[in-house]
Every structure is written in structure tokens, then in C-alpha cells.
Amino acid sequence: MNLKSNEPFWLLKNGLINSYPSLKSNEECDVLIIGGGITGSLIAHQMVNDGYHTILVDKREIGNGSTSATTSMLQYEIDVPLFELIDKIGEKGAVQSYEACSQAIDTIDQISKRIKSDAGFKRKKSLYFASKKKDVAWLKKEFEARKKAGFKVKWLSAEQILEQFGFENTYGGILSGQGGSIDAFQFAHELLMYNTKKGLKIFDKTEVLKVEYHKGFNIAVMESGFHIKAKKIIYCVGYESKDLLKENFVNLKSTYAVVSEIENDRFKSIDSLLVWNTDDPYLYMRTTDDGRLLIGGGDEDFYGAEKRDSLLDKKEKEIIKALQKIKPDYHFYTDFVWAGTFGETKDGLPYIGEHKKFRNSYFVLGFGGNGITFSVTGMEMASLFMKNKKHPLSRYFKFGR
């Protein structure tokens, strides 16, 4: 009997990697990081590396928020095409944003090697194909914009896509040389384990109830009554920032994913490839390091976890139907299906920097399909912020832009 799980694949694949104590005493530090997902773990890695006494807290168990539900496709391509982003924010900012995401993939590669990660980081190419004939014109415009900006891209015809990857019913697409994939849930745990040996303190199941602002420091009071005094607070809370910041800066979306049974020999033609298309919402897929095919899509506005999860069966059918359009002879055997929530911004860019209502604090909020690569850029930015230095992308990632 094939029993499908509605729990995120990464949670079940990895099990309980590590757990940490809750806060049971008052603490003091240079930097308090709120949020123990992939973003918080990356920022903690940077802060510890920079020599700051750092504490990280999460109201859940580590990594059990969006990090457990991510498909972990590492792309330099942002949800807003480059030619559109140029129209929105100018050529300089748009190209720099794309370049930052590209450099972030290299950085993840370097960090993975440094900490001897087993999270399955793999470099991959990326195929962005036209699913409708009418999409070809603007996709070719996107190809030219990326080529002009210096990105390693190649235009493939429908016949070339069929020959190289076995996908039918496409109308051509962009093949990019830069991309990757990883198990972000495991990677987050590995980063935190690595840094606890260097002095990082971690408290899970520890929820911040309120923050008291003082000159030169903050005091974060926990639900338990204990507190942490910190010179700086860095919020890495993802879409839950909507509960903190009342302005309308991000739209919450539900996304869905399915993972196949292990079939090592079925996916060799795309084992080193990320795939996504021009549908709205777009279909995206990748292989996993244990021989499965992971497919996501079916994004909808988020109206609550109960409604989101009630659509799992319907979305599974939609996603598999979309797969059958390009792989009509392939029968997909589902092992896991789950839903997650993410944030979508008007320009596809993250929010990284200060907020006027939160003193002695920074936010690193990597939204959209590039949450992980934006968070890597956030490492560099947060490092500069702590030294009272500016980053060239700050003006494009700031609140109120």
C-alpha cells in the first residue's frame, strides 16, 4: 500500500537531526537572531565568523518553519524577469541583484565544503522553457537581457530541449549554466551544529513576547519570562514578519510540492538540471540526492493553513497533469505531497535592512523563489551593517522602497 504523507519531505527524510534547550535563564549577547531556519542559520554563521557573541532563538524546533517545506532550488534567476526588473528599478540594481544571487550559489558551495556538509549540494544547470507559444517573444527578450548582462546562457529550440532532456510540448527556452540544489533543512542544522562549537548559543521552543528598546541595546522578553539583552537583534522570520510589520510589503502565497518514489534510473537526463516554465503560477522541478523527482507549483493566495492544506489532493493532480504535458509517457508515483507558505514582493526582491520602528535591529527577509540565495546575500549585508557600512544593494532591498 502506498500511503502518501502530507508532512514536508525533508522532515521525514531527515528525522529529528538536533534539538536544543529552551531558554531557562537570562542571557546577554552582541547579536540576537530571531528565527532558526535556513536564513537564521546563515546569518548566525556570519555573525560567529565575524567574532560576535551570538544567540539564536526560534519559537519552534529548529528548521521546522518554511525551511522544512522549501524545494531548495538554488537559482540566480529572480521571480521577476531581468528585463522587467530593469524597467522597475533600473539596469544597475537589477543586474546587481541577479549577480548577487549567482554569487550566492558559489558561496553556498564554499560553505558546504568548509563545514563538510552532507546536505547534498550539487551544481546544476537551469532550464527556463516557454510553455505557450505566446511566451516565446518575451522569453527571448529575457534571454537577450541576461546575455547582455554577462550571464552564461544559451537559447534552446523545442527540438533541442526534446533531444537533450526529453521534454515534449515546449516552445524553446533559456539554458543557464549557473544553478544548484541542496537539502536546506539539513544544511541549516549543519550550520548551527558547526557554529555551536564556536560559541553560538541556540534555544528552540523559545518565543519572543516583546522587545524593549534602550539606548545602545535591546531586551527581548520571552514568553517564559526570561530575557536576552542584545546590542543588536536580527530578525530572520520570513513570512511571519507580516505579524510584526503592519504595512503591506509582501503578499503571502501557498505553494505545493510532490515527490516521487525512488527511481534512480528514470531521471538521469535531468539529474543535473533545474526546470521551470513560463506558466503563472510556474511549474518547477528538480531531482533529489536520493533518486526522486520533486515537482512544485500551483501557487495560490494564502488564506490560512487549514484552507491551504485542504487543497493538497487537488494540487497534486494539477501538478502531475502539468508534468504529463511535457512527459506524457511517464507515470509519476507519488510518495510525498505537502504545502508551504512563502512571501511574494512587488519586485521579486527581499527586504534586508533597518526598519524605522525597530531600533538597534535589522531584518533579513528572503522572499520568493530566491529565499535561500537572498539570505546568503543577507550575510554579507548584515556583516557590513554591524560595522556601520553600506552595501550597494541596500537601496533596492530597503523597506519603503
CSV table of C-alpha atoms in Angstrom, one decimal:
chain,number,residue,atom,x,y,z
A,1,MET,CA,0.0,0.0,0.0
A,2,ASN,CA,1.3,3.4,-0.9
A,3,LEU,CA,0.5,5.9,1.9
A,4,LYS,CA,1.3,9.5,0.9
A,5,SER,CA,2.4,11.9,3.6
A,6,ASN,CA,1.3,15.5,3.9
A,7,GLU,CA,4.3,16.3,6.0
A,8,PRO,CA,7.2,18.0,4.2
A,9,PHE,CA,9.6,15.5,2.6
A,10,TRP,CA,12.7,16.9,4.3
A,11,LEU,CA,11.3,16.5,7.8
A,12,LEU,CA,10.6,12.8,7.2
A,13,LYS,CA,13.7,12.1,5.2
A,14,ASN,CA,16.0,13.6,7.9
A,15,GLY,CA,14.1,12.9,11.1
A,16,LEU,CA,15.0,14.9,14.2
A,17,ILE,CA,18.5,16.0,13.5
A,18,ASN,CA,19.1,18.1,16.6
A,19,SER,CA,17.1,19.6,19.3
A,20,TYR,CA,18.1,22.4,21.7
A,21,PRO,CA,17.0,23.6,25.1
A,22,SER,CA,14.5,26.3,25.7
A,23,LEU,CA,15.7,29.5,27.5
A,24,LYS,CA,15.8,28.9,31.2
A,25,SER,CA,17.9,31.8,32.4
A,26,ASN,CA,18.6,35.4,31.4
A,27,GLU,CA,21.3,35.9,28.8
A,28,GLU,CA,23.4,38.6,27.2
A,29,CYS,CA,25.0,38.8,23.8
A,30,ASP,CA,26.2,41.0,21.0
A,31,VAL,CA,23.7,39.7,18.4
A,32,LEU,CA,20.4,38.0,19.0
A,33,ILE,CA,19.0,36.2,15.9
A,34,ILE,CA,15.3,35.5,15.9
A,35,GLY,CA,14.4,32.6,13.6
A,36,GLY,CA,16.1,29.3,13.2
A,37,GLY,CA,15.5,28.4,9.6
A,38,ILE,CA,18.0,28.5,6.8
A,39,THR,CA,18.2,32.3,6.9
A,40,GLY,CA,18.8,32.5,10.6
A,41,SER,CA,21.4,29.7,10.4
A,42,LEU,CA,23.3,31.5,7.6
A,43,ILE,CA,23.2,34.8,9.4
A,44,ALA,CA,24.4,33.1,12.6
A,45,HIS,CA,27.3,31.6,10.7
A,46,GLN,CA,28.3,35.0,9.5
A,47,MET,CA,28.0,36.7,12.9
A,48,VAL,CA,30.0,34.0,14.6
A,49,ASN,CA,32.6,34.2,11.9
A,50,ASP,CA,32.8,37.9,12.4
A,51,GLY,CA,33.6,37.4,16.1
A,52,TYR,CA,30.3,38.4,17.7
A,53,HIS,CA,28.9,36.6,20.8
A,54,THR,CA,25.7,35.3,19.1
A,55,ILE,CA,22.5,33.8,20.4
A,56,LEU,CA,19.7,32.3,18.2
A,57,VAL,CA,16.2,31.6,19.2
A,58,ASP,CA,13.2,30.0,17.5
A,59,LYS,CA,9.6,29.5,18.7
A,60,ARG,CA,9.5,26.1,17.0
A,61,GLU,CA,12.1,23.4,16.7
A,62,ILE,CA,15.0,24.4,14.5
A,63,GLY,CA,14.1,24.5,10.8
A,64,ASN,CA,10.5,23.4,11.2
A,65,GLY,CA,9.0,26.5,9.6
A,66,SER,CA,9.4,27.3,5.9
A,67,THR,CA,12.8,25.7,5.7
A,68,SER,CA,11.2,22.3,6.1
A,69,ALA,CA,8.9,23.0,3.2
A,70,THR,CA,11.3,24.6,0.7
A,71,THR,CA,12.1,22.8,-2.6
A,72,SER,CA,15.7,24.2,-2.2
A,73,MET,CA,16.3,25.2,-5.9
A,74,LEU,CA,19.3,27.5,-5.9
A,75,GLN,CA,18.8,29.9,-8.8
A,76,TYR,CA,20.2,33.3,-9.7
A,77,GLU,CA,17.0,34.0,-11.7
A,78,ILE,CA,14.6,36.1,-9.7
A,79,ASP,CA,10.8,35.6,-10.0
A,80,VAL,CA,10.6,38.9,-11.8
A,81,PRO,CA,12.5,38.5,-15.2
A,82,LEU,CA,15.6,40.6,-15.6
A,83,PHE,CA,14.2,42.8,-18.4
A,84,GLU,CA,11.2,43.6,-16.3
A,85,LEU,CA,13.3,44.3,-13.2
A,86,ILE,CA,15.4,46.7,-15.2
A,87,ASP,CA,12.2,48.6,-16.1
A,88,LYS,CA,11.2,48.6,-12.4
A,89,ILE,CA,14.4,49.6,-10.6
A,90,GLY,CA,17.0,50.4,-13.4
A,91,GLU,CA,19.7,48.4,-15.1
A,92,LYS,CA,22.3,48.7,-12.3
A,93,GLY,CA,20.2,47.5,-9.5
A,94,ALA,CA,18.6,44.7,-11.5
A,95,VAL,CA,21.8,43.3,-12.8
A,96,GLN,CA,23.4,43.6,-9.3
A,97,SER,CA,20.5,41.7,-7.8
A,98,TYR,CA,20.8,38.9,-10.3
A,99,GLU,CA,24.6,38.8,-9.9
A,100,ALA,CA,24.3,38.6,-6.1
A,101,CYS,CA,22.1,35.5,-6.4
A,102,SER,CA,24.6,34.0,-8.8
A,103,GLN,CA,27.5,34.7,-6.4
A,104,ALA,CA,25.4,33.2,-3.5
A,105,ILE,CA,25.4,29.8,-5.2
A,106,ASP,CA,29.2,29.9,-5.3
A,107,THR,CA,29.2,30.9,-1.6
A,108,ILE,CA,26.9,28.0,-0.6
A,109,ASP,CA,29.3,25.7,-2.4
A,110,GLN,CA,32.3,27.1,-0.5
A,111,ILE,CA,30.5,27.0,2.9
A,112,SER,CA,29.3,23.4,2.2
A,113,LYS,CA,32.9,22.3,1.7
A,114,ARG,CA,34.2,24.3,4.7
A,115,ILE,CA,31.8,22.7,7.1
A,116,LYS,CA,32.0,19.3,5.4
A,117,SER,CA,28.3,19.3,4.7
A,118,ASP,CA,26.3,16.1,3.8
A,119,ALA,CA,23.3,18.2,2.7
A,120,GLY,CA,23.7,17.1,-0.9
A,121,PHE,CA,24.8,20.4,-2.5
A,122,LYS,CA,25.1,19.9,-6.2
A,123,ARG,CA,25.8,22.4,-9.0
A,124,LYS,CA,23.2,22.2,-11.8
A,125,LYS,CA,22.2,24.0,-15.0
A,126,SER,CA,18.8,25.7,-15.2
A,127,LEU,CA,16.2,25.4,-18.0
A,128,TYR,CA,13.5,28.0,-18.2
A,129,PHE,CA,11.2,27.0,-21.0
A,130,ALA,CA,8.2,28.5,-22.8
A,131,SER,CA,5.1,26.5,-22.0
A,132,LYS,CA,3.0,28.5,-24.5
A,133,LYS,CA,3.8,29.8,-28.0
A,134,LYS,CA,2.9,33.4,-27.0
A,135,ASP,CA,5.6,33.3,-24.3
A,136,VAL,CA,8.4,32.9,-26.7
A,137,ALA,CA,8.7,36.6,-27.6
A,138,TRP,CA,9.2,37.9,-24.1
A,139,LEU,CA,11.3,34.9,-23.1
A,140,LYS,CA,13.7,35.7,-25.9
A,141,LYS,CA,13.8,39.3,-24.7
A,142,GLU,CA,14.8,37.9,-21.3
A,143,PHE,CA,17.5,35.8,-22.9
A,144,GLU,CA,18.9,38.9,-24.6
A,145,ALA,CA,18.9,40.8,-21.3
A,146,ARG,CA,20.7,38.1,-19.5
A,147,LYS,CA,23.2,37.7,-22.3
A,148,LYS,CA,23.9,41.4,-22.4
A,149,ALA,CA,24.4,41.4,-18.6
A,150,GLY,CA,27.1,38.7,-19.0
A,151,PHE,CA,25.3,35.7,-17.7
A,152,LYS,CA,26.2,32.3,-19.2
A,153,VAL,CA,23.0,31.5,-21.2
A,154,LYS,CA,22.1,29.6,-24.3
A,155,TRP,CA,18.8,29.5,-26.3
A,156,LEU,CA,17.5,26.0,-27.0
A,157,SER,CA,14.8,25.3,-29.5
A,158,ALA,CA,11.9,23.0,-28.8
A,159,GLU,CA,13.7,20.3,-30.7
A,160,GLN,CA,16.9,20.7,-28.7
A,161,ILE,CA,15.0,20.5,-25.4
A,162,LEU,CA,13.4,17.3,-26.6
A,163,GLU,CA,16.7,15.8,-27.7
A,164,GLN,CA,18.7,16.8,-24.6
A,165,PHE,CA,16.1,16.4,-21.8
A,166,GLY,CA,13.1,14.5,-23.3
A,167,PHE,CA,10.5,17.3,-22.7
A,168,GLU,CA,7.7,17.5,-25.2
A,169,ASN,CA,5.3,20.4,-25.9
A,170,THR,CA,7.7,23.2,-25.2
A,171,TYR,CA,8.4,26.2,-27.4
A,172,GLY,CA,12.1,26.7,-26.6
A,173,GLY,CA,13.8,28.1,-23.6
A,174,ILE,CA,16.9,29.5,-21.8
A,175,LEU,CA,19.5,27.2,-20.6
A,176,SER,CA,21.6,28.8,-17.8
A,177,GLY,CA,25.0,27.5,-16.6
A,178,GLN,CA,24.6,28.6,-13.0
A,179,GLY,CA,22.3,26.8,-10.5
A,180,GLY,CA,22.3,24.3,-7.8
A,181,SER,CA,20.2,22.3,-5.2
A,182,ILE,CA,20.6,21.3,-1.6
A,183,ASP,CA,18.7,19.9,1.3
A,184,ALA,CA,18.2,23.2,3.1
A,185,PHE,CA,16.7,21.6,6.2
A,186,GLN,CA,19.8,19.5,6.8
A,187,PHE,CA,22.1,22.4,5.8
A,188,ALA,CA,20.6,24.7,8.3
A,189,HIS,CA,21.1,22.1,11.1
A,190,GLU,CA,24.7,21.5,9.9
A,191,LEU,CA,25.5,25.2,10.0
A,192,LEU,CA,24.1,25.6,13.5
A,193,MET,CA,26.0,22.5,14.8
A,194,TYR,CA,29.2,23.8,13.3
A,195,ASN,CA,28.8,27.1,15.0
A,196,THR,CA,27.8,25.9,18.4
A,197,LYS,CA,31.3,24.5,18.6
A,198,LYS,CA,32.5,28.1,18.0
A,199,GLY,CA,30.4,29.6,20.8
A,200,LEU,CA,26.9,30.0,19.2
A,201,LYS,CA,24.1,29.5,21.7
A,202,ILE,CA,20.7,28.2,20.5
A,203,PHE,CA,17.4,28.0,22.2
A,204,ASP,CA,14.4,26.5,20.5
A,205,LYS,CA,10.8,26.4,21.6
A,206,THR,CA,11.6,29.9,22.9
A,207,GLU,CA,9.2,32.6,21.7
A,208,VAL,CA,9.9,36.3,21.9
A,209,LEU,CA,6.9,38.0,23.5
A,210,LYS,CA,8.1,41.6,23.3
A,211,VAL,CA,11.2,43.7,22.8
A,212,GLU,CA,12.2,46.6,25.0
A,213,TYR,CA,14.3,49.3,23.3
A,214,HIS,CA,17.1,51.1,25.2
A,215,LYS,CA,19.9,53.3,24.1
A,216,GLY,CA,22.6,51.0,22.6
A,217,PHE,CA,20.8,47.7,23.4
A,218,ASN,CA,17.5,45.8,23.3
A,219,ILE,CA,16.0,43.4,25.8
A,220,ALA,CA,13.9,40.6,24.2
A,221,VAL,CA,11.5,39.2,26.7
A,222,MET,CA,10.4,35.6,26.2
A,223,GLU,CA,7.0,34.0,26.8
A,224,SER,CA,8.7,32.1,29.7
A,225,GLY,CA,9.6,35.4,31.4
A,226,PHE,CA,13.3,35.1,30.9
A,227,HIS,CA,15.1,37.7,28.7
A,228,ILE,CA,18.1,38.2,26.4
A,229,LYS,CA,19.9,41.5,26.4
A,230,ALA,CA,21.5,42.2,23.0
A,231,LYS,CA,23.3,45.1,21.3
A,232,LYS,CA,21.6,44.2,18.0
A,233,ILE,CA,18.7,42.0,17.0
A,234,ILE,CA,18.5,40.4,13.5
A,235,TYR,CA,15.0,39.2,12.5
A,236,CYS,CA,15.1,36.2,10.2
A,237,VAL,CA,11.4,35.3,10.5
A,238,GLY,CA,10.4,35.1,6.8
A,239,TYR,CA,6.7,35.4,6.0
A,240,GLU,CA,5.9,35.7,9.8
A,241,SER,CA,7.2,39.2,9.6
A,242,LYS,CA,3.7,40.0,8.5
A,243,ASP,CA,2.7,39.7,12.2
A,244,LEU,CA,5.4,42.2,13.2
A,245,LEU,CA,5.1,44.8,10.4
A,246,LYS,CA,1.7,46.1,9.7
A,247,GLU,CA,2.4,47.8,6.3
A,248,ASN,CA,1.5,45.9,3.1
A,249,PHE,CA,5.0,45.0,1.9
A,250,VAL,CA,4.6,41.3,1.0
A,251,ASN,CA,1.8,39.0,-0.3
A,252,LEU,CA,1.6,35.6,1.3
A,253,LYS,CA,1.2,32.7,-1.1
A,254,SER,CA,0.6,28.9,-0.7
A,255,THR,CA,2.7,26.6,-2.7
A,256,TYR,CA,2.5,22.9,-3.2
A,257,ALA,CA,5.1,20.1,-3.9
A,258,VAL,CA,5.1,16.4,-4.7
A,259,VAL,CA,8.0,14.0,-4.5
A,260,SER,CA,8.1,10.7,-6.3
A,261,GLU,CA,9.2,7.3,-5.1
A,262,ILE,CA,12.9,6.5,-5.5
A,263,GLU,CA,13.6,5.7,-9.2
A,264,ASN,CA,17.3,6.2,-9.7
A,265,ASP,CA,17.4,5.3,-13.4
A,266,ARG,CA,14.4,7.4,-14.5
A,267,PHE,CA,15.8,10.9,-14.1
A,268,LYS,CA,19.4,10.7,-15.4
A,269,SER,CA,18.7,13.2,-18.3
A,270,ILE,CA,17.7,15.9,-15.7
A,271,ASP,CA,19.8,14.9,-12.7
A,272,SER,CA,22.0,18.0,-13.1
A,273,LEU,CA,19.2,20.3,-14.1
A,274,LEU,CA,16.7,22.7,-12.5
A,275,VAL,CA,13.5,23.0,-14.6
A,276,TRP,CA,10.8,25.8,-14.5
A,277,ASN,CA,8.4,27.2,-17.1
A,278,THR,CA,6.6,30.4,-18.0
A,279,ASP,CA,3.2,29.4,-16.6
A,280,ASP,CA,1.6,31.6,-14.0
A,281,PRO,CA,2.0,30.1,-11.4
A,282,TYR,CA,5.0,28.4,-12.8
A,283,LEU,CA,5.9,24.7,-12.6
A,284,TYR,CA,9.3,23.9,-11.2
A,285,MET,CA,11.2,20.6,-10.6
A,286,ARG,CA,14.5,19.1,-9.7
A,287,THR,CA,15.8,15.7,-8.7
A,288,THR,CA,16.8,14.9,-5.1
A,289,ASP,CA,20.1,13.3,-4.0
A,290,ASP,CA,18.3,10.1,-3.2
A,291,GLY,CA,16.9,9.5,-6.7
A,292,ARG,CA,13.5,11.1,-6.6
A,293,LEU,CA,11.8,13.7,-8.7
A,294,LEU,CA,10.5,16.8,-6.8
A,295,ILE,CA,7.9,19.0,-8.5
A,296,GLY,CA,6.3,22.2,-7.2
A,297,GLY,CA,3.7,24.7,-8.3
A,298,GLY,CA,0.0,25.5,-8.0
A,299,ASP,CA,0.6,28.7,-6.0
A,300,GLU,CA,-2.4,30.5,-4.6
A,301,ASP,CA,-3.0,33.4,-2.2
A,302,PHE,CA,-2.6,32.3,1.4
A,303,TYR,CA,-5.8,32.4,3.5
A,304,GLY,CA,-4.8,30.2,6.4
A,305,ALA,CA,-3.1,26.8,6.9
A,306,GLU,CA,-6.4,24.9,7.1
A,307,LYS,CA,-7.6,26.1,3.6
A,308,ARG,CA,-4.1,25.7,2.2
A,309,ASP,CA,-3.8,22.1,3.3
A,310,SER,CA,-7.4,21.2,2.2
A,311,LEU,CA,-6.2,21.7,-1.4
A,312,LEU,CA,-3.4,19.1,-1.3
A,313,ASP,CA,-5.2,16.4,-3.3
A,314,LYS,CA,-6.4,18.9,-5.9
A,315,LYS,CA,-3.0,20.5,-6.3
A,316,GLU,CA,-1.3,17.1,-6.5
A,317,LYS,CA,-3.5,16.3,-9.5
A,318,GLU,CA,-2.8,19.7,-11.1
A,319,ILE,CA,1.0,19.3,-10.7
A,320,ILE,CA,1.1,15.8,-12.1
A,321,LYS,CA,-1.1,16.9,-15.0
A,322,ALA,CA,1.3,19.6,-15.8
A,323,LEU,CA,4.2,17.1,-15.7
A,324,GLN,CA,2.3,14.8,-18.1
A,325,LYS,CA,2.1,17.6,-20.7
A,326,ILE,CA,5.9,17.6,-21.1
A,327,LYS,CA,6.4,13.9,-20.1
A,328,PRO,CA,3.3,12.2,-21.5
A,329,ASP,CA,4.8,8.7,-21.3
A,330,TYR,CA,6.0,9.0,-17.7
A,331,HIS,CA,3.9,7.6,-14.8
A,332,PHE,CA,4.6,9.6,-11.6
A,333,TYR,CA,4.3,7.5,-8.4
A,334,THR,CA,3.8,10.0,-5.5
A,335,ASP,CA,5.4,9.3,-2.2
A,336,PHE,CA,5.0,12.7,-0.5
A,337,VAL,CA,2.8,15.8,-1.1
A,338,TRP,CA,2.8,18.9,1.1
A,339,ALA,CA,2.1,22.6,1.2
A,340,GLY,CA,4.1,25.6,2.3
A,341,THR,CA,3.8,29.3,2.7
A,342,PHE,CA,6.1,32.0,1.2
A,343,GLY,CA,6.1,35.7,0.6
A,344,GLU,CA,5.9,37.4,-2.8
A,345,THR,CA,7.0,41.0,-3.2
A,346,LYS,CA,6.1,43.5,-5.9
A,347,ASP,CA,9.6,43.4,-7.5
A,348,GLY,CA,10.7,39.9,-6.5
A,349,LEU,CA,13.3,41.3,-4.2
A,350,PRO,CA,13.9,40.7,-0.5
A,351,TYR,CA,13.7,43.1,2.4
A,352,ILE,CA,17.1,43.4,4.1
A,353,GLY,CA,18.0,46.3,6.3
A,354,GLU,CA,16.6,48.5,9.1
A,355,HIS,CA,13.0,49.3,9.8
A,356,LYS,CA,12.2,52.7,11.4
A,357,LYS,CA,10.1,51.1,14.1
A,358,PHE,CA,12.7,48.6,15.3
A,359,ARG,CA,15.7,50.3,16.9
A,360,ASN,CA,19.1,48.5,17.1
A,361,SER,CA,17.7,45.9,14.7
A,362,TYR,CA,18.0,44.6,11.2
A,363,PHE,CA,15.7,42.4,9.1
A,364,VAL,CA,16.9,39.7,6.7
A,365,LEU,CA,13.7,38.5,4.8
A,366,GLY,CA,14.5,36.5,1.7
A,367,PHE,CA,11.2,36.2,-0.1
A,368,GLY,CA,10.1,34.5,-3.4
A,369,GLY,CA,11.8,31.7,-5.2
A,370,ASN,CA,15.2,33.0,-4.2
A,371,GLY,CA,14.8,33.0,-0.5
A,372,ILE,CA,18.0,31.0,0.2
A,373,THR,CA,20.2,32.9,-2.2
A,374,PHE,CA,18.9,36.2,-1.0
A,375,SER,CA,19.7,35.1,2.6
A,376,VAL,CA,23.3,34.4,1.5
A,377,THR,CA,23.4,38.0,0.2
A,378,GLY,CA,22.0,39.0,3.6
A,379,MET,CA,25.1,37.5,5.3
A,380,GLU,CA,27.3,40.0,3.5
A,381,MET,CA,24.9,42.9,4.1
A,382,ALA,CA,24.4,42.1,7.8
A,383,SER,CA,28.1,41.9,8.3
A,384,LEU,CA,28.5,45.4,6.8
A,385,PHE,CA,25.6,46.8,8.8
A,386,MET,CA,27.2,45.6,12.0
A,387,LYS,CA,30.3,47.7,11.1
A,388,ASN,CA,28.1,50.7,10.2
A,389,LYS,CA,29.0,50.3,6.5
A,390,LYS,CA,26.7,50.4,3.5
A,391,HIS,CA,26.0,47.7,0.9
A,392,PRO,CA,25.3,48.6,-2.8
A,393,LEU,CA,22.1,46.6,-2.7
A,394,SER,CA,20.7,48.3,0.4
A,395,ARG,CA,18.7,50.9,-1.6
A,396,TYR,CA,17.0,48.2,-3.6
A,397,PHE,CA,16.2,45.9,-0.7
A,398,LYS,CA,15.1,48.5,1.9
A,399,PHE,CA,11.7,49.0,3.4
A,400,GLY,CA,9.6,51.7,1.9
A,401,ARG,CA,11.3,51.5,-1.5
